[in-house]
Each structure stands twice: as C-alpha cells, then as structure tokens.
PDB file of C-alpha atoms and ligand atoms in Angstrom:
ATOM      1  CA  UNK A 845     -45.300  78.226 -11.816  1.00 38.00           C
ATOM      2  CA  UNK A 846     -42.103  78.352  -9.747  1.00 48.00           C
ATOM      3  CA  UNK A 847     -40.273  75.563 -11.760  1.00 46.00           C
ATOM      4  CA  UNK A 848     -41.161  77.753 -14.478  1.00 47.00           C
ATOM      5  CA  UNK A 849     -39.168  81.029 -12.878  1.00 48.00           C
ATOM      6  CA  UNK A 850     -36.545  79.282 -11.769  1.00 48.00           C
ATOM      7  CA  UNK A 851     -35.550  77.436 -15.683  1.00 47.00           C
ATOM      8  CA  UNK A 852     -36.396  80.760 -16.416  1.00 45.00           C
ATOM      9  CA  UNK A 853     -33.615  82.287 -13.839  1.00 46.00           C
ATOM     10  CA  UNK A 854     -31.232  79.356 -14.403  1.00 47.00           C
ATOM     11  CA  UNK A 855     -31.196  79.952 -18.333  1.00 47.00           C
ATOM     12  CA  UNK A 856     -30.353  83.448 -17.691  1.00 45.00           C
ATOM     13  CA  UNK A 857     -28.003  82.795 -15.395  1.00 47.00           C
ATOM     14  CA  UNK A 858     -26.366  80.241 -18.015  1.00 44.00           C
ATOM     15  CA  UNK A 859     -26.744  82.946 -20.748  1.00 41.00           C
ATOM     16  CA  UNK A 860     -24.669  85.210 -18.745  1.00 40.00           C
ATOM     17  CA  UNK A 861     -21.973  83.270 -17.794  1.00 43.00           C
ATOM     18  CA  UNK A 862     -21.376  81.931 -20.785  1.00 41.00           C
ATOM     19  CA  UNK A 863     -21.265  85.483 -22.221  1.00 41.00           C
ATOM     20  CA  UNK A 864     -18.117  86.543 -20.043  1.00 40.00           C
ATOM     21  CA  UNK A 865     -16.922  83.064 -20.236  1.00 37.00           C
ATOM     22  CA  UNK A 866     -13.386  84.395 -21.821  1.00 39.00           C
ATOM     23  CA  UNK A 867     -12.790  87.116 -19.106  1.00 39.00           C
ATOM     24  CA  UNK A 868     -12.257  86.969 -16.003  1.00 43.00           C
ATOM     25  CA  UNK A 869     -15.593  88.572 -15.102  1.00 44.00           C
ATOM     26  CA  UNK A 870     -17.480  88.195 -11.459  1.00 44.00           C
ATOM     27  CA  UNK A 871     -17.491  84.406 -10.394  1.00 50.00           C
ATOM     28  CA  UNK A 872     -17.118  82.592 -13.760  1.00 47.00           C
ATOM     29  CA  UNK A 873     -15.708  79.047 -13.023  1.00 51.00           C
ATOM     30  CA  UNK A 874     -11.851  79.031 -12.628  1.00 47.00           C
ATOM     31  CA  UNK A 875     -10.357  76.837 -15.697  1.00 51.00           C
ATOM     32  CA  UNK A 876      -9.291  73.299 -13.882  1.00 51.00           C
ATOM     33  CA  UNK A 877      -5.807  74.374 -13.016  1.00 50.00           C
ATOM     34  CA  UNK A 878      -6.080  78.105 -12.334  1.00 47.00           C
ATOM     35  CA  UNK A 879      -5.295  80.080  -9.495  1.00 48.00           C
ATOM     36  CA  UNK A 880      -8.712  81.171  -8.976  1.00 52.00           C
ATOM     37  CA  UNK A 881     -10.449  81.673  -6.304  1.00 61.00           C
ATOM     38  CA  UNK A 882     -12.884  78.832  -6.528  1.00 64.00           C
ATOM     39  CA  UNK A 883     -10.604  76.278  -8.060  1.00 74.00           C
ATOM     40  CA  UNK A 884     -12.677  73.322  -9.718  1.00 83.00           C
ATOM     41  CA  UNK A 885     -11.366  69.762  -8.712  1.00 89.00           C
ATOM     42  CA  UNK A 886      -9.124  68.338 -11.182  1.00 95.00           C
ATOM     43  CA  UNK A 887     -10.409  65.095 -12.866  1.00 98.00           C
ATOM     44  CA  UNK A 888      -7.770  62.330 -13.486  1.00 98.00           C
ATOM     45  CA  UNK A 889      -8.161  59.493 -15.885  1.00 98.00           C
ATOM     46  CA  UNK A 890      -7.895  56.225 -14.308  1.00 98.00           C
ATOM     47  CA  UNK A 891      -7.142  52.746 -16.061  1.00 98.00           C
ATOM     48  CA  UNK A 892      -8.692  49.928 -14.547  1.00 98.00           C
ATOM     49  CA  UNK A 893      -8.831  46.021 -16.343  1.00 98.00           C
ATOM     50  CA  UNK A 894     -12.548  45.519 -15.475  1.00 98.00           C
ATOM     51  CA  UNK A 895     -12.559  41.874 -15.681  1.00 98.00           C
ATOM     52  CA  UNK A 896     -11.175  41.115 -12.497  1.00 98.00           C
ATOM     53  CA  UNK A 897     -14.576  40.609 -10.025  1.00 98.00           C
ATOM     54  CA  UNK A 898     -15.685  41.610  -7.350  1.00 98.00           C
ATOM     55  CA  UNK A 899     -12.495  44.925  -7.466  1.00 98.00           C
ATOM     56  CA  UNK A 900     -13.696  45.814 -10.885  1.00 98.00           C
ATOM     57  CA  UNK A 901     -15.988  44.769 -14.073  1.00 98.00           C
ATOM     58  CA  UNK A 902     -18.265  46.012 -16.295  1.00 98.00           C
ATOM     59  CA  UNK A 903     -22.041  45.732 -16.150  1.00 97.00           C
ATOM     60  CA  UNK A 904     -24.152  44.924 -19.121  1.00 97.00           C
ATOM     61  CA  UNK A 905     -24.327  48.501 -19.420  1.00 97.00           C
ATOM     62  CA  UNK A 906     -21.203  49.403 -19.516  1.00 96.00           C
ATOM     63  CA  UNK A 907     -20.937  50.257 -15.838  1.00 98.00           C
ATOM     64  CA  UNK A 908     -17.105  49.713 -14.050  1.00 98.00           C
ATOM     65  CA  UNK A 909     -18.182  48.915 -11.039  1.00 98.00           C
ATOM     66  CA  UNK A 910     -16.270  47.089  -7.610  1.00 98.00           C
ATOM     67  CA  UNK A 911     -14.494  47.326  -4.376  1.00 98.00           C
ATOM     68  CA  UNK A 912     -11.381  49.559  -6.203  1.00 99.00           C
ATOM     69  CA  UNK A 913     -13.765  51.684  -8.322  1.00 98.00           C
ATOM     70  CA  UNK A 914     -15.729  52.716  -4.940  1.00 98.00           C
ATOM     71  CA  UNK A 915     -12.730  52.862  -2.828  1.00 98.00           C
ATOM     72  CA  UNK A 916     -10.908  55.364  -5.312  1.00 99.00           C
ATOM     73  CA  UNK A 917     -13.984  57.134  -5.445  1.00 98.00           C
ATOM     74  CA  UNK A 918     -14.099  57.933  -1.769  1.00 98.00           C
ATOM     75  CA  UNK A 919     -10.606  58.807  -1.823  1.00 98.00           C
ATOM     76  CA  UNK A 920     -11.383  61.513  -4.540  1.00 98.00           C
ATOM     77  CA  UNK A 921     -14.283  62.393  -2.566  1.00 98.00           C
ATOM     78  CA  UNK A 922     -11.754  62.922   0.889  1.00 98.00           C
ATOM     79  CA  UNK A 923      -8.710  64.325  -1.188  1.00 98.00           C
ATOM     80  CA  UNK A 924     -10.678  66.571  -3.158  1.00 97.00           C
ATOM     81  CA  UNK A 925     -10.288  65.147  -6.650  1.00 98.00           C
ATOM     82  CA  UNK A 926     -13.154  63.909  -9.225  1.00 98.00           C
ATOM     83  CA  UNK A 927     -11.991  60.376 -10.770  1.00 98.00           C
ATOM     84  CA  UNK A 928     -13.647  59.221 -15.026  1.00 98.00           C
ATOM     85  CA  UNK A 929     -12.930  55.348 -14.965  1.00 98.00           C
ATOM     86  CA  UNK A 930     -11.162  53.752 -17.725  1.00 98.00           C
ATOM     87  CA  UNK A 931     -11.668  50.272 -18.881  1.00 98.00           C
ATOM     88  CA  UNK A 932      -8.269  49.774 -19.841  1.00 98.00           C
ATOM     89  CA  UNK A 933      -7.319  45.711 -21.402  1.00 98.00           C
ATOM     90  CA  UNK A 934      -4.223  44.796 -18.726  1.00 98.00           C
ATOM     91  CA  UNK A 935      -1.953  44.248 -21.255  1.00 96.00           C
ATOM     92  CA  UNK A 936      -1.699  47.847 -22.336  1.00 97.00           C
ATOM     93  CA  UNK A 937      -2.491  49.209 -18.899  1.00 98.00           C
ATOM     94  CA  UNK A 938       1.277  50.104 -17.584  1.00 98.00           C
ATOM     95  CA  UNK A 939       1.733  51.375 -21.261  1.00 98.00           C
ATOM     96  CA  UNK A 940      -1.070  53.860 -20.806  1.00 98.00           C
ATOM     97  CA  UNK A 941      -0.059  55.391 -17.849  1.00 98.00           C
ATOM     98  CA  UNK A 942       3.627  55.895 -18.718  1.00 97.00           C
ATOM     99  CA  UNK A 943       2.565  57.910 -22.226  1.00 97.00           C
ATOM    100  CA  UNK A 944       0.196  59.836 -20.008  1.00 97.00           C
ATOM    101  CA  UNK A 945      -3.037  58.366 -21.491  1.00 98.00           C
ATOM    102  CA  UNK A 946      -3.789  57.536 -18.403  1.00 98.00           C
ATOM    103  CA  UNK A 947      -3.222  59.700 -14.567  1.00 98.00           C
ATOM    104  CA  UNK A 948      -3.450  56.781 -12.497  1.00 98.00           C
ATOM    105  CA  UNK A 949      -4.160  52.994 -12.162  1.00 99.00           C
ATOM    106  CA  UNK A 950      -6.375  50.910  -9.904  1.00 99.00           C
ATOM    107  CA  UNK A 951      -6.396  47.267 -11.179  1.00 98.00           C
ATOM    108  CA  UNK A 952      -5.769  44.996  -8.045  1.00 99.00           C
ATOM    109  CA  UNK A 953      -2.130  45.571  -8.802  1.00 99.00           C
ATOM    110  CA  UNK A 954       0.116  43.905  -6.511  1.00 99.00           C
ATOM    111  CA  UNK A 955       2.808  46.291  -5.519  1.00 98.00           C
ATOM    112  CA  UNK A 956       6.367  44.764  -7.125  1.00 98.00           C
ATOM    113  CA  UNK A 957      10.304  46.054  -6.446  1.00 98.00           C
ATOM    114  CA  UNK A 958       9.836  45.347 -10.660  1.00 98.00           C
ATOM    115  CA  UNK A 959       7.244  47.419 -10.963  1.00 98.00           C
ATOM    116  CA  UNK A 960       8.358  50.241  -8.999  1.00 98.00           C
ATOM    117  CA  UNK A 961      10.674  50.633 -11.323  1.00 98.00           C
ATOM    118  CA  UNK A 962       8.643  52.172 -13.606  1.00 97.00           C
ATOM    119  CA  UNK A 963       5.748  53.482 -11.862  1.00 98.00           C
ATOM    120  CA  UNK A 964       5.108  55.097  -7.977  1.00 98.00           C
ATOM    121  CA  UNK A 965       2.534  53.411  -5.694  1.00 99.00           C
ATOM    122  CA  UNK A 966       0.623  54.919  -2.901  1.00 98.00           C
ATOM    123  CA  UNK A 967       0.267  53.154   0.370  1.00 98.00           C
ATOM    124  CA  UNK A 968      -0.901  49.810   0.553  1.00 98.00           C
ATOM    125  CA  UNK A 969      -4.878  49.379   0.318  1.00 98.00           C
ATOM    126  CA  UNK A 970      -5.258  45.737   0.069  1.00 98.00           C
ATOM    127  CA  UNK A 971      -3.675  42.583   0.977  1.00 98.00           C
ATOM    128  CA  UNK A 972      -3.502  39.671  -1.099  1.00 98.00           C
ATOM    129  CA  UNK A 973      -2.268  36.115  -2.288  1.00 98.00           C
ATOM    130  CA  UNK A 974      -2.445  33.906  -5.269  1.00 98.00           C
ATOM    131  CA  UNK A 975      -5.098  30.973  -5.091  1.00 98.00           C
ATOM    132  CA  UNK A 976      -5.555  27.852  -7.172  1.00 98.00           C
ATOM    133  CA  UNK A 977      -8.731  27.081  -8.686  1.00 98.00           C
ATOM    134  CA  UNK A 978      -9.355  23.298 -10.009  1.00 97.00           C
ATOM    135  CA  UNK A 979     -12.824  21.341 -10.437  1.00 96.00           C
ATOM    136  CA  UNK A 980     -14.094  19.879  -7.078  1.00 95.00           C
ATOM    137  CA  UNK A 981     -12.362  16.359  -8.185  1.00 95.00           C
ATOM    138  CA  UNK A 982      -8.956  16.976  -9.071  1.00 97.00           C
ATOM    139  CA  UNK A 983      -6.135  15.543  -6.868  1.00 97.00           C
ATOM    140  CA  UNK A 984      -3.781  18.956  -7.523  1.00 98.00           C
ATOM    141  CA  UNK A 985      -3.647  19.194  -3.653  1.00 98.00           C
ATOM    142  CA  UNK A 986      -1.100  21.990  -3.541  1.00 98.00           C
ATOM    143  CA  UNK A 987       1.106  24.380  -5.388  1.00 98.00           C
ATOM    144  CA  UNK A 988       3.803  21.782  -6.439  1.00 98.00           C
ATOM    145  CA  UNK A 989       1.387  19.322  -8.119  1.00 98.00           C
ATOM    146  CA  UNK A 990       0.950  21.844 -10.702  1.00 98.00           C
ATOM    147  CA  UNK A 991       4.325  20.012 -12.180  1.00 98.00           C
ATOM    148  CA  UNK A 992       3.353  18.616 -15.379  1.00 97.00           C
ATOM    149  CA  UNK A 993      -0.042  19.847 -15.813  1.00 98.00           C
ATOM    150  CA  UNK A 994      -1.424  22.676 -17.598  1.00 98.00           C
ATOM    151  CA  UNK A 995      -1.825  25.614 -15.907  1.00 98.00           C
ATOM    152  CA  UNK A 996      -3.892  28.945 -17.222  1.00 98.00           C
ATOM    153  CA  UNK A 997      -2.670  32.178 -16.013  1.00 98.00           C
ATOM    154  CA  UNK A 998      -3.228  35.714 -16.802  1.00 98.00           C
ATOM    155  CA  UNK A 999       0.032  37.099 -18.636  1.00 98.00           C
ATOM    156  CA  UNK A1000       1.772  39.370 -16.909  1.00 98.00           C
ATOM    157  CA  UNK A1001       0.187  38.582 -13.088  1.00 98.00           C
ATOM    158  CA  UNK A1002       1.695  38.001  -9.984  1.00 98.00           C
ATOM    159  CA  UNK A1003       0.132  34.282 -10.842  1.00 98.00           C
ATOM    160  CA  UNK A1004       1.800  34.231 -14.206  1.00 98.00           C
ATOM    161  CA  UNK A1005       5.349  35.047 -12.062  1.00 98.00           C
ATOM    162  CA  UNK A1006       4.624  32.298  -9.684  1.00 98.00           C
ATOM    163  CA  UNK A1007       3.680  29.639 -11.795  1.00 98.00           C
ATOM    164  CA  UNK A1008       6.425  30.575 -14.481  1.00 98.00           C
ATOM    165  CA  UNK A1009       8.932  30.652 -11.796  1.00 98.00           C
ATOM    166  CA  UNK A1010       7.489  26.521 -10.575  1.00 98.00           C
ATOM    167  CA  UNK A1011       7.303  25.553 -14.048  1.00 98.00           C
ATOM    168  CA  UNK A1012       9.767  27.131 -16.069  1.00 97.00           C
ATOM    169  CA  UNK A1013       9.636  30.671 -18.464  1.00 94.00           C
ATOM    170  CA  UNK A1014       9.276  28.195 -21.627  1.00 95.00           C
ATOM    171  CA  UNK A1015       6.726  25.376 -20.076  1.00 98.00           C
ATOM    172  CA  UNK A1016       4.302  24.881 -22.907  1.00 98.00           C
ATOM    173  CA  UNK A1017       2.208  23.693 -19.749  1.00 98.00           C
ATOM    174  CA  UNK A1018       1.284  27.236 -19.015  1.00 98.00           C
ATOM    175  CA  UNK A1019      -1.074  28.579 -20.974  1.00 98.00           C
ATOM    176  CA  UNK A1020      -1.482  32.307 -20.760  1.00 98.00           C
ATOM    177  CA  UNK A1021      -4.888  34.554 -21.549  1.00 98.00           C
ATOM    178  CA  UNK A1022      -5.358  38.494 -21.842  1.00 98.00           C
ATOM    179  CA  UNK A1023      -7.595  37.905 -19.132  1.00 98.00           C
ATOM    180  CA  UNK A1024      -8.663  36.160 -15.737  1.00 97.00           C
ATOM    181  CA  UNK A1025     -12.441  34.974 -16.960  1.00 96.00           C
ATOM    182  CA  UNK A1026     -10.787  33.351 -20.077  1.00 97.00           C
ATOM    183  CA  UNK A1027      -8.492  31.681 -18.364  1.00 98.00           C
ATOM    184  CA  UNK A1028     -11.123  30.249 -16.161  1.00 96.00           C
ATOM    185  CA  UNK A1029     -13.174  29.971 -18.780  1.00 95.00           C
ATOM    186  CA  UNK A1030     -10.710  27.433 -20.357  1.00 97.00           C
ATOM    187  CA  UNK A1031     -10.243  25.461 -16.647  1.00 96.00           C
ATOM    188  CA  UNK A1032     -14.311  24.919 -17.356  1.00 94.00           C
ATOM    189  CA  UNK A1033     -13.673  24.079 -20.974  1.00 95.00           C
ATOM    190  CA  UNK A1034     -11.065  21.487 -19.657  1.00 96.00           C
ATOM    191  CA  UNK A1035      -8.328  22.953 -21.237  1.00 98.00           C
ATOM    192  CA  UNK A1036      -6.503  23.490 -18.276  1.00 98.00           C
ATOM    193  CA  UNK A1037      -6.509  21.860 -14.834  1.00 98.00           C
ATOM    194  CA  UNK A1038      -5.692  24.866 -12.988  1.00 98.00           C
ATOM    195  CA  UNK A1039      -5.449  28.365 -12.665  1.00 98.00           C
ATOM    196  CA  UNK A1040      -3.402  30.872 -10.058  1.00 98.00           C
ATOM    197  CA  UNK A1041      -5.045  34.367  -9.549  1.00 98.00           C
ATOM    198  CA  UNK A1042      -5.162  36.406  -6.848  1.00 98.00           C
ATOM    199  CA  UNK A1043      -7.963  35.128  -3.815  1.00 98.00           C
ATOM    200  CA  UNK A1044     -10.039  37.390  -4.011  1.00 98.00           C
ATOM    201  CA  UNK A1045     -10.974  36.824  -7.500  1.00 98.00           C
ATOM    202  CA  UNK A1046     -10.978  33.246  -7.552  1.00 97.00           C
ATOM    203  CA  UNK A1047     -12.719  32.897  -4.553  1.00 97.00           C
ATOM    204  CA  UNK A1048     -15.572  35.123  -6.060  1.00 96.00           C
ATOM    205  CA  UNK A1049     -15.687  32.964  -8.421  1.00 95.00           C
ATOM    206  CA  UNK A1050     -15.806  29.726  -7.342  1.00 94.00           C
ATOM    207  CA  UNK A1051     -18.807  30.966  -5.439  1.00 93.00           C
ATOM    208  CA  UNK A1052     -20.902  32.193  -8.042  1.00 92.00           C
ATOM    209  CA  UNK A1053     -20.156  29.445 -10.295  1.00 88.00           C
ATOM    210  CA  UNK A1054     -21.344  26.536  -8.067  1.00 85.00           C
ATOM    211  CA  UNK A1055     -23.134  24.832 -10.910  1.00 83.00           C
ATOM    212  CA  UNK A1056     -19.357  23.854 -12.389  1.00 85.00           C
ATOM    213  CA  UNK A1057     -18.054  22.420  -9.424  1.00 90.00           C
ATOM    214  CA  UNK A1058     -14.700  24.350  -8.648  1.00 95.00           C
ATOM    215  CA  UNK A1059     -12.822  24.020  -5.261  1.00 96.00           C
ATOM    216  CA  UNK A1060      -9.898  26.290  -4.203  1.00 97.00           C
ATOM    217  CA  UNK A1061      -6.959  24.956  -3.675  1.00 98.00           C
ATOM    218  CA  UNK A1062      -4.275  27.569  -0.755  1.00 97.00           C
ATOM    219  CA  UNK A1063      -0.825  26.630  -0.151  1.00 98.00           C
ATOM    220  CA  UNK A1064       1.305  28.114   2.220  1.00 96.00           C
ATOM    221  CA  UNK A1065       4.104  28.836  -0.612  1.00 93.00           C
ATOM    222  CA  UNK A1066       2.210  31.941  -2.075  1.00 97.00           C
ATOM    223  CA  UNK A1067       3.785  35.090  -0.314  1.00 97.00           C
ATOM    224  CA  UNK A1068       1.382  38.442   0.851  1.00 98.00           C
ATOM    225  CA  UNK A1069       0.739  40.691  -2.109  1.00 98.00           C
ATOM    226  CA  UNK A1070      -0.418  44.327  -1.450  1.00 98.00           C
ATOM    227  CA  UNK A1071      -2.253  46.034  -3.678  1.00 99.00           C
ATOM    228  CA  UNK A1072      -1.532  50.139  -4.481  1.00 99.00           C
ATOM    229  CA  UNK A1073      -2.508  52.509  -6.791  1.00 99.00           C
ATOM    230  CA  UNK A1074      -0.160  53.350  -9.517  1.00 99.00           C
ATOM    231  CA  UNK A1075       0.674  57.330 -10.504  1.00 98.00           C
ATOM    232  CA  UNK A1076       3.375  57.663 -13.216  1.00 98.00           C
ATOM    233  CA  UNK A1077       6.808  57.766 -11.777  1.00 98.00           C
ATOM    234  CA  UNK A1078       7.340  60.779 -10.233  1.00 98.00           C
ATOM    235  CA  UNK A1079       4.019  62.240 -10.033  1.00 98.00           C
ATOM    236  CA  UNK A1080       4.543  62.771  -6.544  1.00 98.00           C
ATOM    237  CA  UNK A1081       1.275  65.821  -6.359  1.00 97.00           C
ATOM    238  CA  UNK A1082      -1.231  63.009  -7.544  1.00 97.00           C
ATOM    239  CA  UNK A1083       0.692  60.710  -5.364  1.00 98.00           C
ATOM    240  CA  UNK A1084       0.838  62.432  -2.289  1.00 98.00           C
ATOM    241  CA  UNK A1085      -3.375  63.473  -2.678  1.00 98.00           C
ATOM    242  CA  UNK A1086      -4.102  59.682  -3.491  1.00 98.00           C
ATOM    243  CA  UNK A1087      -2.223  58.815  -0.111  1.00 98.00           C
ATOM    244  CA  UNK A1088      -4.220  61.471   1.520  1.00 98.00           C
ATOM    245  CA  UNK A1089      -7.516  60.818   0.844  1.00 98.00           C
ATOM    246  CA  UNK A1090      -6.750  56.902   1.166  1.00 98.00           C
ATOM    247  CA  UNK A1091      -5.187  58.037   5.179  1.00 98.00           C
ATOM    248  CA  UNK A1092      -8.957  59.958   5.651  1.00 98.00           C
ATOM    249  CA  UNK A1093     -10.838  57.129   4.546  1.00 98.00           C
ATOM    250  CA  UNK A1094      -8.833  54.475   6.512  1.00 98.00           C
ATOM    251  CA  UNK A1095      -9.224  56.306   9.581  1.00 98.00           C
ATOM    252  CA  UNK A1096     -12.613  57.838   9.262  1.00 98.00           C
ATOM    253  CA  UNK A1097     -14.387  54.393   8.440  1.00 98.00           C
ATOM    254  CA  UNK A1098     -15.127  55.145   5.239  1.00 98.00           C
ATOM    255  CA  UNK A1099     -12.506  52.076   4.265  1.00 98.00           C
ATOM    256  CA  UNK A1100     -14.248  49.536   6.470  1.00 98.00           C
ATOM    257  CA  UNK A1101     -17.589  50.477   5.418  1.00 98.00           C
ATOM    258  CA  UNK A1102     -16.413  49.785   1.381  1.00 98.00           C
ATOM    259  CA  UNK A1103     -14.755  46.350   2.888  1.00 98.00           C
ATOM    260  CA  UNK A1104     -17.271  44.783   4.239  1.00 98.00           C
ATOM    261  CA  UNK A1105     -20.003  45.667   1.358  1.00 97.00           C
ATOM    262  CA  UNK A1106     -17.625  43.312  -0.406  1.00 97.00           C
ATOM    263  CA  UNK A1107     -16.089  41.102   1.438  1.00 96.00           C
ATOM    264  CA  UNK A1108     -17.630  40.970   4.856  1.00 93.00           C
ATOM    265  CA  UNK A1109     -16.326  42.037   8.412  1.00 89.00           C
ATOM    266  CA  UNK A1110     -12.546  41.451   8.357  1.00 82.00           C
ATOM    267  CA  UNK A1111     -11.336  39.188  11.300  1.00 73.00           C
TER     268      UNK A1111
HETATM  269  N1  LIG B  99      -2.655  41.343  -8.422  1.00 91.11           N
HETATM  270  C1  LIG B  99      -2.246  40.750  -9.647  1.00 91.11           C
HETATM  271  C2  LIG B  99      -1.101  41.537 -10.253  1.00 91.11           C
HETATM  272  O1  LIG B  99      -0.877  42.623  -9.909  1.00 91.11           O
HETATM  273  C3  LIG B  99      -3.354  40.630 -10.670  1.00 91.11           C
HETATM  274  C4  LIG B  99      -4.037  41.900 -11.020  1.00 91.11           C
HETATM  275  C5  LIG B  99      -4.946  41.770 -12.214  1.00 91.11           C
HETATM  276  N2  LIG B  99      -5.895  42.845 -12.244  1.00 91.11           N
HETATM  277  C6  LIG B  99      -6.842  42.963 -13.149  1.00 91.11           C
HETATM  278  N3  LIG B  99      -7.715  43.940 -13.017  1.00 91.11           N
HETATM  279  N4  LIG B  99      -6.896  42.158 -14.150  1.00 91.11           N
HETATM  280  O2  LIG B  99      -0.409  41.083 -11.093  1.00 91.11           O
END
C-alpha cells in the first residue's frame, strides 16, 4: 500500500516538474552550468585505453574497470564532479582530447616535457618505470641485450621511446602494436622476444599468465615515470578541480585505500 502512494507521489511529482521544466519555476533542476541555486555537478567525458590491466580494461560486459577508473572516480566524488568513462583506442586518445571529444584523460600516461606541450597534467598520481617481459628461458638479461632482437612495443609509449631510442627510429627489430595485450600476445606467439611496458602492467601480467612461462626482466637504465591526468591545454578550471579532489583523496586515505586494493601496502 505505501509503495503504491509513494509511485503514486513520485509520478506526480515528475509530472510537475517536467511541466515547468522551461521556466524557472520553484526548485526545478538548474541546467549543468547555470547559476542556480542548486547547481548539478558537471559530467566530463574521460578517454581511457582500457587494455592496459590492472589501471584500466574492459569486462566481458563492457565494464572499464581499474586502479585509474576508481581513483578518478573518488576524485570526482571529493571535487564535486560526476566522471562517464570512455574507452578510447590510444592511438587516437591525445587527438580526442585536443578537438574536445574528450574533457580529460586517464590512461597510465606518463607525464612528458613532449607531451606537455600539447596538453596540461595535474599532479602526479602514480609512479612508474618500463619493465621487460621475456619467456622464463631467455638469456635477454638486461636492457642492452635487446640489441639485435625483436622487440614488441606499444606505439607511441614511453616503452616505444626507450626502445626506439636503444635500437634506432628505423630498426625493423621493433615491432610496434595498437596495443599492450597484442604485443604480448605476439612475445607468446614467438614473434618477438621481448616487450617494454610500463611495471605495473607487465608485472600483472606475468602473474596471471603463469601457464606461459614469462619472467620480468628490470634494469637500472629505465628512468621514474609519473603518471597524471591530462585536461586540454589550458583548461586550467578542470585542472585545478582534478588537482583538488586528487589533494583530498591523498590526504584523507581515500588514495591508499584504492592502492592497496590493487597493488598491496606500498613499502
Ligand atoms: N605510461 C605509458 C605512456 O604514457 C604507457 C601508457 C599506456 N596506457 C594505456 N592505457 N594503454 O606512454
């Protein structure tokens, strides 16, 4: 009976304001950018590769889930923002925020004096380095036996720089994929011996994919990368929320909680 009133009282109410939805009549919702009283939280669009496990991928429905996807999350939750999650292929991802198909990124993007050319970052969030996956046999040992063997890469990475800067731009020894999976798909096919991704990722994988044997292979060559979240350049009010809400969450917990659901308690 009193499910009943209340549909009753909620389709009424919905009647209603929908019938002074034009106007500015009693508390209809402020539009998203209005200087109502109630403003609604703006909702950006945000462009993420989700094929880069365990900071963002798609389940088999569809889902982008990760360690980016629910730290952005609580950032719009702190900053007082809603986020709608992208999946946006990497190779078109920079594209897409500079033509405004896209309000922000969060991809695992290493923060680059290249790329700040042509996009802002907010603070730092995550700290990073490249990693070489090879099968548990191989004798590649460290970063400069890669020299004369084939080496998979995702274009336009951070491991695509480092390996194109060891083996040369035009090495027909590195072999370059629109995505990290394929290129490690392709070290299990045999088609290449290694590949360089950030750690993160390939130690994820290496430890879900015991069955194919992988090791990891560090060297003391590969510099700290930091990961930020990309705005377009000069979008300094999206900017200076993002930073914001990522401050809250870093100091409130909130960013060690996300952390260790991933990746354990940090030493
Ligand atoms: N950190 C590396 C870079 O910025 C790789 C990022 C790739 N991210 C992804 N979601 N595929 O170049």
């Amino acid at each position: 009976k009193r499910g009943f009133a209340l549909t009753v009282a909620s389709l009424l109410l919905g009647t209603t304001l929908t019938a002074c939805g034009g106007g500015n009549v009693g508390q209809a919702p402020a539009p998203n950018n209005g200087g109502g009283s109630a403003p609604q939280a703006k909702e950006y669009v945000v462009g993420t590769d989700a094929a880069y496990a365990p900071f963002e991928s798609e389940t088999e429905k569809k889902e982008i889930v990760g360690f980016d996807i629910d730290l952005l999350k609580a950032v719009a939750d702190k900053a007082g923002f809603k986020v709608k999650f992208v999946n946006t292929p990497w190779e078109g991802i920079f594209t897409a925020l500079q033509n405004g198909e896209r309000d922000m990124l969060i991809s695992a993007i290493t923060i680059t004096d290249d790329r700040k050319k042509d996009m802002d970052f907010s603070d730092p969030y995550f700290e990073a380095k490249q990693l070489i996956a090879v099968s548990k046999d191989s004798k590649i040992a460290k970063f400069d036996d890669l020299k004369g063997k084939k080496v998979g890469v995702q274009t336009g990475t951070t491991g695509d720089e480092v390996v194109t800067k060891l083996l040369g731009k035009d090495s027909p020894d590195i072999k370059r994929f629109e995505s990290t999976p394929l290129a490690l798909k392709e070290l299990q096919n045999g088609g290449v011996e290694a590949v360089v991704a950030d750690n993160g990722v390939v130690i994820n994988y290496v430890k879900n994919n015991t069955a194919q044997g992988f090791k990891m292979v560090d060297d003391p060559a590969f510099e700290k990368e930091y990961y930020g979240i990309a705005v377009k350049k000069g979008n300094t009010d999206v900017l200076n929320k993002v930073n914001d809400g990522l401050k809250k969450i870093k100091s409130d917990g909130t960013y060690d909680k996300i952390y260790e659901q991933y990746f354990g308690k940090k030493q």
